[in-house]
Amino acid sequence: MKVCVVGTGYVGLVAGTCIAESGNDVICVDIDAGKVERLRAGEVPIYEPGLEELVKRNTAEGRLTFTTDLDEAVHASLVCFIAVGTPQGGDGSSDLGAVRTVAAAIGKAMNGYRVVACKSTVPVGTSEEVRAILEENTNENFDVVSNPEFMKEGAALEDFLKPDRVVIGCRSEQAAEIMKDLYEPFVRGGAPILVMDNASAEMTKYAANGLLATRISFVNEVANLCEAVGADISLVRRGVGLDNRLGMHFLYAGLGYGGSCFPKDVRSIIHTAAQHDIDFQLLRSVDEVNNRQKLRLFDKLRVFYDGALEGRCFALWGLAFKPRTDDMREAPAIGLIESLLEAGATVRAHDPEAMDTARAMFGDRISYHRTGYNALEGADAMLVVTEWNEFRRPDFERVKGLLKEPVIFDGRNLWEPEQMRKKGFSYFPIGRPAVTP
Ligand code: NAD
């Protein structure tokens, strides 16, 4: 099948590459000419495990091409995906500017029947707006499909190639058949393709992200309570999660959720609800709890140092909002660093992938170190912010030797408190008993 994907970010690039990998001809379109140039040269501008290899292979085999020319891409394609960003607007709504621009451009470029599939996360009702924009710009026949994307950064290829389910929202049987045909190679393992109306498909994406965010904020609240009453969240998590009705996923206590999706999607549902005179009280709390949780380590530092953070130096292990990505959008590290700098502390940081992202944000206000150990040199304490696998088994004697004092604040519960005590550390995890040697 001939497919174009407009917007070559995380979602567009992964989707386009995987669709090419299953034997289709895919043209990826972006307005960012620099990005297109780099992709043409085989250089993948984001860090996503396994992606570069797949991009190179499909480009070399001629199934995957990159262009800034949307007209050419639409002329050549039966299915046109919209995968541009839908960032948060000032009032919590989704900014649909790029979606509207692309819809109008696709409409103008159409020279026959097209399926226009919206992969961007968009508020309920957007498919109707896209339909109206297309109608204004073309006399050709078309169908609008709402095809939300559920991939996770860091495991995006696997999620796309082996999805739990595929959601297709549309009114037309023809479009549903085309989309089913396109997705067939990815659901051979038995995952269902759910065909529904556009509004339900759009809502499904928000409901899924809202529920996942709710679990995270819920477990973080329980973790904070565990600290107060002397319980241990890691034991509670197992006790709760082994209940089949609940399951173990998304029950890790930490520093709250970040990234380009959960925070903005939660606020977007709240906004959509408000437009319909509904106060989505639960998700307002989820958002509030999450914002507070992001500063949990900073609060612990203030207590430990009795408010005297000025002149102290802290070593951050991890900057990305989660492991296996260089993405720092809404990462807990951002608020933590800002708060530390404001309090007069200095920050030495290490992250396996997100240092360039952090440099673009903080410039020389913090220092960046090639290894975690380099970051620790002379610091008052170590702060674990992202749970990268390579952080899990450090040489603790070396850690102790590099820090001014053996103090670790662990926002991701990487280690067992009792073992840390035995190793001679003061150790402050989340929702678990703090220990001192
Ligand atoms: P992104 O910011 O990484 O990429 C968006 C791309 O669109 C950029 O390369 C940008 O240059 C391009 N673009 C913007 N305007 C354009 C235009 N007029 N023409 C052509 N290209 C244009 O965004 P993303 O993370 O890939 O997210 C895209 C959408 O998918 C969002 O709605 C997001 O909520 C949703 N989503 C993201 C994820 C994720 O993990 N990142 C997961 C599921 C859904």
Tab-separated table of N, CA and C in Angstrom, residues 341-409:
chain	number	residue	atom	x	y	z
A	341	LEU	N	18.643	25.192	41.891
A	341	LEU	CA	19.391	26.395	41.488
A	341	LEU	C	18.851	27.621	42.229
A	342	GLU	N	17.525	27.675	42.330
A	342	GLU	CA	16.894	28.799	43.030
A	342	GLU	C	17.328	28.853	44.499
A	343	ALA	N	17.525	27.662	45.086
A	343	ALA	CA	17.938	27.599	46.493
A	343	ALA	C	19.433	27.851	46.656
A	344	GLY	N	20.145	28.099	45.541
A	344	GLY	CA	21.574	28.427	45.632
A	344	GLY	C	22.492	27.221	45.590
A	345	ALA	N	21.951	26.057	45.225
A	345	ALA	CA	22.796	24.850	45.123
A	345	ALA	C	23.358	24.743	43.704
A	346	THR	N	24.378	23.914	43.536
A	346	THR	CA	24.867	23.638	42.183
A	346	THR	C	24.498	22.197	41.809
A	347	VAL	N	24.396	21.975	40.506
A	347	VAL	CA	23.933	20.666	40.023
A	347	VAL	C	24.944	20.094	39.041
A	348	ARG	N	25.337	18.844	39.298
A	348	ARG	CA	26.206	18.094	38.376
A	348	ARG	C	25.356	16.938	37.850
A	349	ALA	N	25.228	16.842	36.528
A	349	ALA	CA	24.262	15.880	36.001
A	349	ALA	C	24.882	14.875	35.046
A	350	HIS	N	24.292	13.684	35.077
A	350	HIS	CA	24.639	12.667	34.072
A	350	HIS	C	23.356	11.952	33.627
A	351	ASP	N	23.238	11.749	32.328
A	351	ASP	CA	22.162	10.905	31.782
A	351	ASP	C	22.736	10.215	30.549
A	352	PRO	N	22.448	8.925	30.366
A	352	PRO	CA	23.030	8.225	29.213
A	352	PRO	C	22.611	8.812	27.862
A	353	GLU	N	21.443	9.410	27.766
A	353	GLU	CA	20.970	9.897	26.455
A	353	GLU	C	20.482	11.345	26.431
A	354	ALA	N	20.088	11.880	27.571
A	354	ALA	CA	19.355	13.162	27.537
A	354	ALA	C	20.220	14.387	27.835
A	355	MET	N	21.557	14.259	27.748
A	355	MET	CA	22.385	15.417	28.125
A	355	MET	C	22.287	16.556	27.126
A	356	ASP	N	22.168	16.215	25.842
A	356	ASP	CA	22.013	17.292	24.852
A	356	ASP	C	20.680	18.010	25.054
A	357	THR	N	19.644	17.229	25.347
A	357	THR	CA	18.330	17.835	25.614
A	357	THR	C	18.432	18.787	26.800
A	358	ALA	N	19.120	18.339	27.863
A	358	ALA	CA	19.245	19.168	29.068
A	358	ALA	C	20.071	20.419	28.775
A	359	ARG	N	21.116	20.253	27.959
A	359	ARG	CA	21.993	21.389	27.625
A	359	ARG	C	21.183	22.473	26.911
A	360	ALA	N	20.271	22.041	26.028
A	360	ALA	CA	19.443	23.018	25.312
A	360	ALA	C	18.517	23.747	26.287
A	361	MET	N	18.200	23.116	27.394
A	361	MET	CA	17.285	23.718	28.381
A	361	MET	C	18.020	24.565	29.407
A	362	PHE	N	19.128	24.052	29.936
A	362	PHE	CA	19.783	24.695	31.080
A	362	PHE	C	21.116	25.357	30.727
A	363	GLY	N	21.618	25.136	29.521
A	363	GLY	CA	22.899	25.732	29.129
A	363	GLY	C	23.967	25.441	30.162
A	364	ASP	N	24.734	26.486	30.561
A	364	ASP	CA	25.811	26.241	31.534
A	364	ASP	C	25.362	26.526	32.973
A	365	ARG	N	24.060	26.517	33.204
A	365	ARG	CA	23.592	26.711	34.591
A	365	ARG	C	23.848	25.464	35.431
A	366	ILE	N	24.011	24.322	34.763
A	366	ILE	CA	24.407	23.101	35.475
A	366	ILE	C	25.588	22.493	34.713
A	367	SER	N	26.285	21.532	35.336
A	367	SER	CA	27.381	20.903	34.585
A	367	SER	C	26.983	19.482	34.181
A	368	TYR	N	27.566	19.034	33.065
A	368	TYR	CA	27.197	17.742	32.469
A	368	TYR	C	28.411	16.821	32.507
A	369	HIS	N	28.183	15.556	32.841
A	369	HIS	CA	29.313	14.652	33.038
A	369	HIS	C	29.115	13.356	32.274
A	370	ARG	N	30.219	12.917	31.704
A	370	ARG	CA	30.197	11.778	30.790
A	370	ARG	C	29.743	10.493	31.484
A	371	THR	N	30.123	10.350	32.754
A	371	THR	CA	29.684	9.150	33.486
A	371	THR	C	29.014	9.586	34.793
A	372	GLY	N	28.261	8.672	35.352
A	372	GLY	CA	27.623	8.942	36.636
A	372	GLY	C	28.674	9.225	37.708
A	373	TYR	N	29.784	8.476	37.648
A	373	TYR	CA	30.830	8.663	38.669
A	373	TYR	C	31.424	10.071	38.589
A	374	ASN	N	31.673	10.551	37.358
A	374	ASN	CA	32.201	11.917	37.203
A	374	ASN	C	31.271	12.925	37.866
A	375	ALA	N	29.969	12.707	37.704
A	375	ALA	CA	29.007	13.654	38.270
A	375	ALA	C	29.072	13.684	39.794
A	376	LEU	N	29.468	12.560	40.389
A	376	LEU	CA	29.448	12.468	41.859
A	376	LEU	C	30.592	13.223	42.541
A	377	GLU	N	31.644	13.514	41.789
A	377	GLU	CA	32.869	14.073	42.403
A	377	GLU	C	32.591	15.318	43.239
A	378	GLY	N	32.778	15.197	44.526
A	378	GLY	CA	32.659	16.348	45.432
A	378	GLY	C	31.234	16.756	45.740
A	379	ALA	N	30.244	15.978	45.313
A	379	ALA	CA	28.845	16.363	45.576
A	379	ALA	C	28.466	16.019	47.021
A	380	ASP	N	27.509	16.787	47.553
A	380	ASP	CA	27.032	16.521	48.917
A	380	ASP	C	26.190	15.253	48.956
A	381	ALA	N	25.423	15.031	47.885
A	381	ALA	CA	24.568	13.833	47.848
A	381	ALA	C	24.279	13.452	46.406
A	382	MET	N	23.893	12.195	46.250
A	382	MET	CA	23.506	11.693	44.927
A	382	MET	C	21.977	11.648	44.868
A	383	LEU	N	21.411	12.105	43.738
A	383	LEU	CA	19.956	12.081	43.568
A	383	LEU	C	19.623	11.223	42.347
A	384	VAL	N	18.882	10.152	42.557
A	384	VAL	CA	18.494	9.303	41.424
A	384	VAL	C	17.144	9.799	40.888
A	385	VAL	N	17.141	10.206	39.615
A	385	VAL	CA	15.941	10.832	39.056
A	385	VAL	C	15.303	9.964	37.962
A	386	THR	N	16.126	9.216	37.219
A	386	THR	CA	15.592	8.344	36.153
A	386	THR	C	16.139	6.932	36.367
A	387	GLU	N	15.274	5.928	36.201
A	387	GLU	CA	15.670	4.549	36.521
A	387	GLU	C	16.308	3.853	35.321
A	388	TRP	N	17.395	4.406	34.805
A	388	TRP	CA	18.126	3.721	33.724
A	388	TRP	C	18.664	2.397	34.256
A	389	ASN	N	18.618	1.355	33.432
A	389	ASN	CA	19.127	0.055	33.867
A	389	ASN	C	20.582	0.117	34.276
A	390	GLU	N	21.377	0.928	33.545
A	390	GLU	CA	22.810	0.955	33.855
A	390	GLU	C	23.112	1.590	35.207
A	391	PHE	N	22.095	2.180	35.855
A	391	PHE	CA	22.315	2.755	37.190
A	391	PHE	C	22.139	1.725	38.305
A	392	ARG	N	21.623	0.548	37.949
A	392	ARG	CA	21.147	-0.356	38.997
A	392	ARG	C	22.245	-1.047	39.793
A	393	ARG	N	23.414	-1.222	39.191
A	393	ARG	CA	24.480	-1.950	39.885
A	393	ARG	C	25.772	-1.134	39.936
A	394	PRO	N	25.770	-0.005	40.604
A	394	PRO	CA	27.006	0.778	40.631
A	394	PRO	C	28.026	0.186	41.613
A	395	ASP	N	29.241	0.655	41.513
A	395	ASP	CA	30.274	0.282	42.480
A	395	ASP	C	30.095	1.231	43.673
A	396	PHE	N	29.396	0.728	44.704
A	396	PHE	CA	29.023	1.618	45.805
A	396	PHE	C	30.237	2.140	46.577
A	397	GLU	N	31.312	1.360	46.623
A	397	GLU	CA	32.513	1.851	47.311
A	397	GLU	C	33.045	3.080	46.586
A	398	ARG	N	33.009	2.994	45.247
A	398	ARG	CA	33.468	4.129	44.437
A	398	ARG	C	32.542	5.333	44.641
A	399	VAL	N	31.239	5.054	44.680
A	399	VAL	CA	30.252	6.119	44.911
A	399	VAL	C	30.574	6.820	46.226
A	400	LYS	N	30.817	6.002	47.263
A	400	LYS	CA	31.095	6.547	48.591
A	400	LYS	C	32.353	7.402	48.584
A	401	GLY	N	33.340	6.926	47.844
A	401	GLY	CA	34.628	7.640	47.784
A	401	GLY	C	34.514	8.986	47.065
A	402	LEU	N	33.586	9.090	46.159
A	402	LEU	CA	33.481	10.320	45.360
A	402	LEU	C	32.613	11.385	46.037
A	403	LEU	N	31.592	10.926	46.767
A	403	LEU	CA	30.692	11.886	47.427
A	403	LEU	C	31.377	12.481	48.660
A	404	LYS	N	30.950	13.714	49.011
A	404	LYS	CA	31.482	14.303	50.252
A	404	LYS	C	31.035	13.491	51.449
A	405	GLU	N	29.737	13.113	51.391
A	405	GLU	CA	29.187	12.258	52.442
A	405	GLU	C	28.358	11.169	51.767
A	406	PRO	N	28.272	9.989	52.378
A	406	PRO	CA	27.536	8.888	51.715
A	406	PRO	C	26.017	9.047	51.868
A	407	VAL	N	25.446	9.940	51.076
A	407	VAL	CA	24.005	10.211	51.180
A	407	VAL	C	23.359	10.065	49.794
A	408	ILE	N	22.307	9.260	49.724
A	408	ILE	CA	21.607	9.056	48.444
A	408	ILE	C	20.107	9.304	48.632
A	409	PHE	N	19.563	10.154	47.777
A	409	PHE	CA	18.113	10.340	47.703
A	409	PHE	C	17.670	9.661	46.411
